[in-house]
PDB file of C-alpha atoms in Angstrom:
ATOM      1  CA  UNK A 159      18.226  -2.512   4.272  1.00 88.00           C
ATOM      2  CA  UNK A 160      19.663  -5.786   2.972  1.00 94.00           C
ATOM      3  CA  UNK A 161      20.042  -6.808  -0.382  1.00 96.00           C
ATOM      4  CA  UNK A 162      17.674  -9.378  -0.454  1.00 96.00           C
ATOM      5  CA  UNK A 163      15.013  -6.820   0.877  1.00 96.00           C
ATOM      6  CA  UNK A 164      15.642  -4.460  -1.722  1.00 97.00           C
ATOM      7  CA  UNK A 165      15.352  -7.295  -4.083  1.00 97.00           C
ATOM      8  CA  UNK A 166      11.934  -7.602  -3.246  1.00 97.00           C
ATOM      9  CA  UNK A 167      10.697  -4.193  -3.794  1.00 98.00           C
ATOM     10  CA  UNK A 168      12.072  -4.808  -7.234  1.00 98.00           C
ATOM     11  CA  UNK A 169      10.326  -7.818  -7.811  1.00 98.00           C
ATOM     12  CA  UNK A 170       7.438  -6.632  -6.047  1.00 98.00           C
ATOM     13  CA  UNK A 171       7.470  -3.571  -8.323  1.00 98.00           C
ATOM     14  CA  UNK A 172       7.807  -5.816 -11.579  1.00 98.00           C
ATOM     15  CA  UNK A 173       5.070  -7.680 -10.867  1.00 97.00           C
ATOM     16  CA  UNK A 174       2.948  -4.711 -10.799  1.00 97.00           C
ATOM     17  CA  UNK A 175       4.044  -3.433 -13.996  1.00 97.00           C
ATOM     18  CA  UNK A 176       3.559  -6.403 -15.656  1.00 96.00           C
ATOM     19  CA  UNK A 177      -0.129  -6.046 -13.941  1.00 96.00           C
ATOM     20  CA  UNK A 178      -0.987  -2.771 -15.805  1.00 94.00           C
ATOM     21  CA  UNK A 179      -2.051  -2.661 -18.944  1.00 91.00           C
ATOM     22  CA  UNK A 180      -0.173  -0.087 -20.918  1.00 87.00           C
ATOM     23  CA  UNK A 181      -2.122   0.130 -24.253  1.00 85.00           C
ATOM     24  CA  UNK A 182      -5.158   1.237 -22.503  1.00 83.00           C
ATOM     25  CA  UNK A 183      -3.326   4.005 -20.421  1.00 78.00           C
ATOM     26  CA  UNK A 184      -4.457   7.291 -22.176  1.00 74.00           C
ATOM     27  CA  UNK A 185      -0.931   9.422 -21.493  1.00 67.00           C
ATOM     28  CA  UNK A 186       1.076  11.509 -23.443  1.00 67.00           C
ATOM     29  CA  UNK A 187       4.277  10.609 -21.223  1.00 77.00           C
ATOM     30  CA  UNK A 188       6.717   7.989 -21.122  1.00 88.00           C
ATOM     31  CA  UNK A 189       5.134   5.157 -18.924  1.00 88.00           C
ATOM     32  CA  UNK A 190       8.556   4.675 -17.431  1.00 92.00           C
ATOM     33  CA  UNK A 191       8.279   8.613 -15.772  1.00 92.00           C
ATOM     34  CA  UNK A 192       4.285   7.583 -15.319  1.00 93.00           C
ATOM     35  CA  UNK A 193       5.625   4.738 -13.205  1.00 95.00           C
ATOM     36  CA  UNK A 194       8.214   5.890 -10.832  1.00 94.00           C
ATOM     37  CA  UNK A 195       6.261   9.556 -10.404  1.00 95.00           C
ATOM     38  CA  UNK A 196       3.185   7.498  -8.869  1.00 96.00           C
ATOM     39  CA  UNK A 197       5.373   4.876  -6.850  1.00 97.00           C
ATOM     40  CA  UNK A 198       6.618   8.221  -5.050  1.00 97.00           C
ATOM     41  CA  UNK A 199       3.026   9.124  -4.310  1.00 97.00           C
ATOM     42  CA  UNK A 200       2.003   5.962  -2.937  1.00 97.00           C
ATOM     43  CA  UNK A 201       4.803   5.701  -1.051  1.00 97.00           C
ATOM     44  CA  UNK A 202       3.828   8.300   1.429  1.00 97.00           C
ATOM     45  CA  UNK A 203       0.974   6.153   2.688  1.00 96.00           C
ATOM     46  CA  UNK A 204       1.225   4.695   6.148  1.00 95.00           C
ATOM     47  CA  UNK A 205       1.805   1.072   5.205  1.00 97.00           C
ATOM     48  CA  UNK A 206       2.911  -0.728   2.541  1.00 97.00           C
ATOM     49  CA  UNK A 207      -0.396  -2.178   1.734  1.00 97.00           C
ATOM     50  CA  UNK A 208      -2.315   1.400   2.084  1.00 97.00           C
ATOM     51  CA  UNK A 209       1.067   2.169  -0.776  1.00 97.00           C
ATOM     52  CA  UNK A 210       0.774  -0.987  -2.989  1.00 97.00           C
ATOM     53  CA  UNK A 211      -3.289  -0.303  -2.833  1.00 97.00           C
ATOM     54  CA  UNK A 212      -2.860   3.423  -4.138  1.00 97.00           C
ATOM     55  CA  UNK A 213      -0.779   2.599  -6.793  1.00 97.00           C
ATOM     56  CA  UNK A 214      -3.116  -0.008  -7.698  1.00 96.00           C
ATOM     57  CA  UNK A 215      -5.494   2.346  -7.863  1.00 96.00           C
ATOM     58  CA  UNK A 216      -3.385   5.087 -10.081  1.00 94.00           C
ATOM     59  CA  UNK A 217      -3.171   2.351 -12.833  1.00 94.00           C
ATOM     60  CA  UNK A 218      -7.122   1.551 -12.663  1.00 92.00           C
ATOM     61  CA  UNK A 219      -6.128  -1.871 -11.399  1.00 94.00           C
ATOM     62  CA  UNK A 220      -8.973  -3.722  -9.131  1.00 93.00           C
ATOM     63  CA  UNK A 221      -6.775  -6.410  -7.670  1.00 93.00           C
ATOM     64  CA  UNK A 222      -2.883  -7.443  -8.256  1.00 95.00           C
ATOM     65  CA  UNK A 223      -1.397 -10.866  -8.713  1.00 95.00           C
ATOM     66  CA  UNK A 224      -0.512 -12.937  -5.898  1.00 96.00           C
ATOM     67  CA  UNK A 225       2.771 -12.908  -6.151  1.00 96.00           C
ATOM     68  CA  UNK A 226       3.126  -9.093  -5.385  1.00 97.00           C
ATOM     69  CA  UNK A 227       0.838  -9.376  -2.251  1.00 97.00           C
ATOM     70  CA  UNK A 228       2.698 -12.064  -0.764  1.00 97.00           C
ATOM     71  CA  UNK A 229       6.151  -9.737  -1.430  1.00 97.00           C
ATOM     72  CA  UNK A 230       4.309  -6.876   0.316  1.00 97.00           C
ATOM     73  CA  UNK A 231       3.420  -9.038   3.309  1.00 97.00           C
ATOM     74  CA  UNK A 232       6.871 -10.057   3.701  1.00 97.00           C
ATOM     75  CA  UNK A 233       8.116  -6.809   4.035  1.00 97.00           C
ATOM     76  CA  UNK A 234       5.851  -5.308   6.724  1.00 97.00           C
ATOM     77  CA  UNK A 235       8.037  -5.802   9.281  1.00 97.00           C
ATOM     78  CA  UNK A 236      10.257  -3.037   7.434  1.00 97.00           C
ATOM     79  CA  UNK A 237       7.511  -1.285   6.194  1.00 96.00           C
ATOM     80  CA  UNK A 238       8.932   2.773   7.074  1.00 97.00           C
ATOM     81  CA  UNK A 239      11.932   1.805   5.235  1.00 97.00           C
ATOM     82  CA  UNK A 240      10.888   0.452   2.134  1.00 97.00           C
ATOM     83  CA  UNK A 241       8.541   3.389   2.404  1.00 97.00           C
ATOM     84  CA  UNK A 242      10.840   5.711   2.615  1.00 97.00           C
ATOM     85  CA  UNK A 243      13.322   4.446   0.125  1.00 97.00           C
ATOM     86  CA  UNK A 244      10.396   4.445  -2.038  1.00 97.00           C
ATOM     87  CA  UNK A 245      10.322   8.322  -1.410  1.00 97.00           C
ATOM     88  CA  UNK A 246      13.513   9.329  -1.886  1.00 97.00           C
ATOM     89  CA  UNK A 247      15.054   6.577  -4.905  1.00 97.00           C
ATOM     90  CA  UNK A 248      11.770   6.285  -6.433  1.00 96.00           C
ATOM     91  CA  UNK A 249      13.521   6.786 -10.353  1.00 96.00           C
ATOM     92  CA  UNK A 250      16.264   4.034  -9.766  1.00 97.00           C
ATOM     93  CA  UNK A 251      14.209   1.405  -7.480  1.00 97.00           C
ATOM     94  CA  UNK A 252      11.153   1.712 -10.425  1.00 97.00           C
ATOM     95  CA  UNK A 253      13.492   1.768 -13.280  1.00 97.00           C
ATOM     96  CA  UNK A 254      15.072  -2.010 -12.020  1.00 97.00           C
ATOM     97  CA  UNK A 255      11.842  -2.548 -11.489  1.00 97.00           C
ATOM     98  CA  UNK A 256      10.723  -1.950 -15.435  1.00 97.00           C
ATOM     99  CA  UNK A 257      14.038  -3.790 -16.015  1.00 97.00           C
ATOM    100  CA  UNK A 258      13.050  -6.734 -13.933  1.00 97.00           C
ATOM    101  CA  UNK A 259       9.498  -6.621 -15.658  1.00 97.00           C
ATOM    102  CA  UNK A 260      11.218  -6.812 -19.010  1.00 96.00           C
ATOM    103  CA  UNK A 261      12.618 -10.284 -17.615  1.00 96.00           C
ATOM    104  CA  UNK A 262       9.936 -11.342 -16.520  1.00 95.00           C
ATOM    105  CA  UNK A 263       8.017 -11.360 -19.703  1.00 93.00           C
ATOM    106  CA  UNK A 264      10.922 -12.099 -22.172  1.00 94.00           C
ATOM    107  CA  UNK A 265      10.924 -15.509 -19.395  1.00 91.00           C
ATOM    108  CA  UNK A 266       7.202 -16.127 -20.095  1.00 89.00           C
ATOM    109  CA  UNK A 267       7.597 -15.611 -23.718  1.00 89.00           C
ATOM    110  CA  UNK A 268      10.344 -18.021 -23.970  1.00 88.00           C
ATOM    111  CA  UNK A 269       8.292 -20.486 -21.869  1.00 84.00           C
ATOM    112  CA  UNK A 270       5.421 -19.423 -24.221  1.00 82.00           C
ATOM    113  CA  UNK A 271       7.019 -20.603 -27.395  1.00 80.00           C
ATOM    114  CA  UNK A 272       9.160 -23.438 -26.165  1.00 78.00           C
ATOM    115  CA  UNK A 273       5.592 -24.951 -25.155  1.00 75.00           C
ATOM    116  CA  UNK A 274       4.377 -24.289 -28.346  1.00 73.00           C
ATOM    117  CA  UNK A 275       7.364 -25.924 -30.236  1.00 69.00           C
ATOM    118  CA  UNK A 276       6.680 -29.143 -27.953  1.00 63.00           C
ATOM    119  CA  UNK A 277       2.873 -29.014 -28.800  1.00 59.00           C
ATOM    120  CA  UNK A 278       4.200 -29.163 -32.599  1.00 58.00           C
ATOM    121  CA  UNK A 279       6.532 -31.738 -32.415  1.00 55.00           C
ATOM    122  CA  UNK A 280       3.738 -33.743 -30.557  1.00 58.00           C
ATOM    123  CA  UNK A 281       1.577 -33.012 -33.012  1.00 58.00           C
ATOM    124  CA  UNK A 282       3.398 -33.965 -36.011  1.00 55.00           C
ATOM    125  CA  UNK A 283       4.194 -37.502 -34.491  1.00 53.00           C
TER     126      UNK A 283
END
C-alpha cells in the first residue's frame, strides 16, 4: 500500500472523528481506545462502505460528511487491504487519525477567528 493510500485512511478516519460528537457519548473510557476498538470491528465487513457504514453506526451517526465518502470511494479498488490493515494496525492508523482530526479543527478554528478579526476590523471602519 502506497503512502498516499494510507494517507487517506487517515484523513478518511479524521473526518469521521471530527463527525462524532464526543460530549454526548455516554462512556467511561478514553474515546481514543473507544475509537480504534470499533474501527477494528468495522473493519471486518466485506467492503469499505459496509466498514465506514458500521462505524457510523457505533457512534449513533445517521450520515457522514462528504468528504469521508468521497475518500472511501476512492479506495475501493483496494478495498481488502485497507480492510485488513484496518484489522491488524487499527491503534496506530486511528491514533494519526485523532492526530489528523486535531489538525483539522485547530485549522478551522484558526480560519474561525481570523474571519472574525476581519469582520471586526470591517466593522470598526
Amino acid at each position: 500500500m502506497s503512502q498516499e493510500d494510507e494517507n487517506k485512511i487517515v484523513e478518511m478516519l479524521a473526518i469521521i472523528y471530527n463527525a462524532v460528537n464526543w460530549k454526548k457519548m455516554k462512556t467511561s473510557k478514553n474515546p481514543h481506545d473507544v475509537f480504534n476498538h470499533r474501527v477494528r470491528a468495522a473493519s471486518r465487513r466485506g467492503t469499505i462502505f459496509e466498514a465506514v457504514s458500521k462505524l457510523a453506526n457505533y457512534f449513533g451517526l445517521q450520515s457522514l460528511p462528504t468528504g469521508a465518502i468521497r475518500i472511501a470511494q476512492q479506495l475501493r479498488p483496494i478495498e481488502q487491504e485497507v480492510l485488513n490493515k484496518l484489522y491488524a494496525e487499527h491503534i496506530p492508523m486511528s491514533m494519526l487519525a485523532i492526530m489528523r482530526a486535531k489538525e483539522m479543527r485547530d485549522e478551522r478554528r484558526k480560519l474561525r477567528d481570523e474571519n472574525n478579526n476581519s469582520e471586526e476590523v470591517i466593522n470598526l471602519a
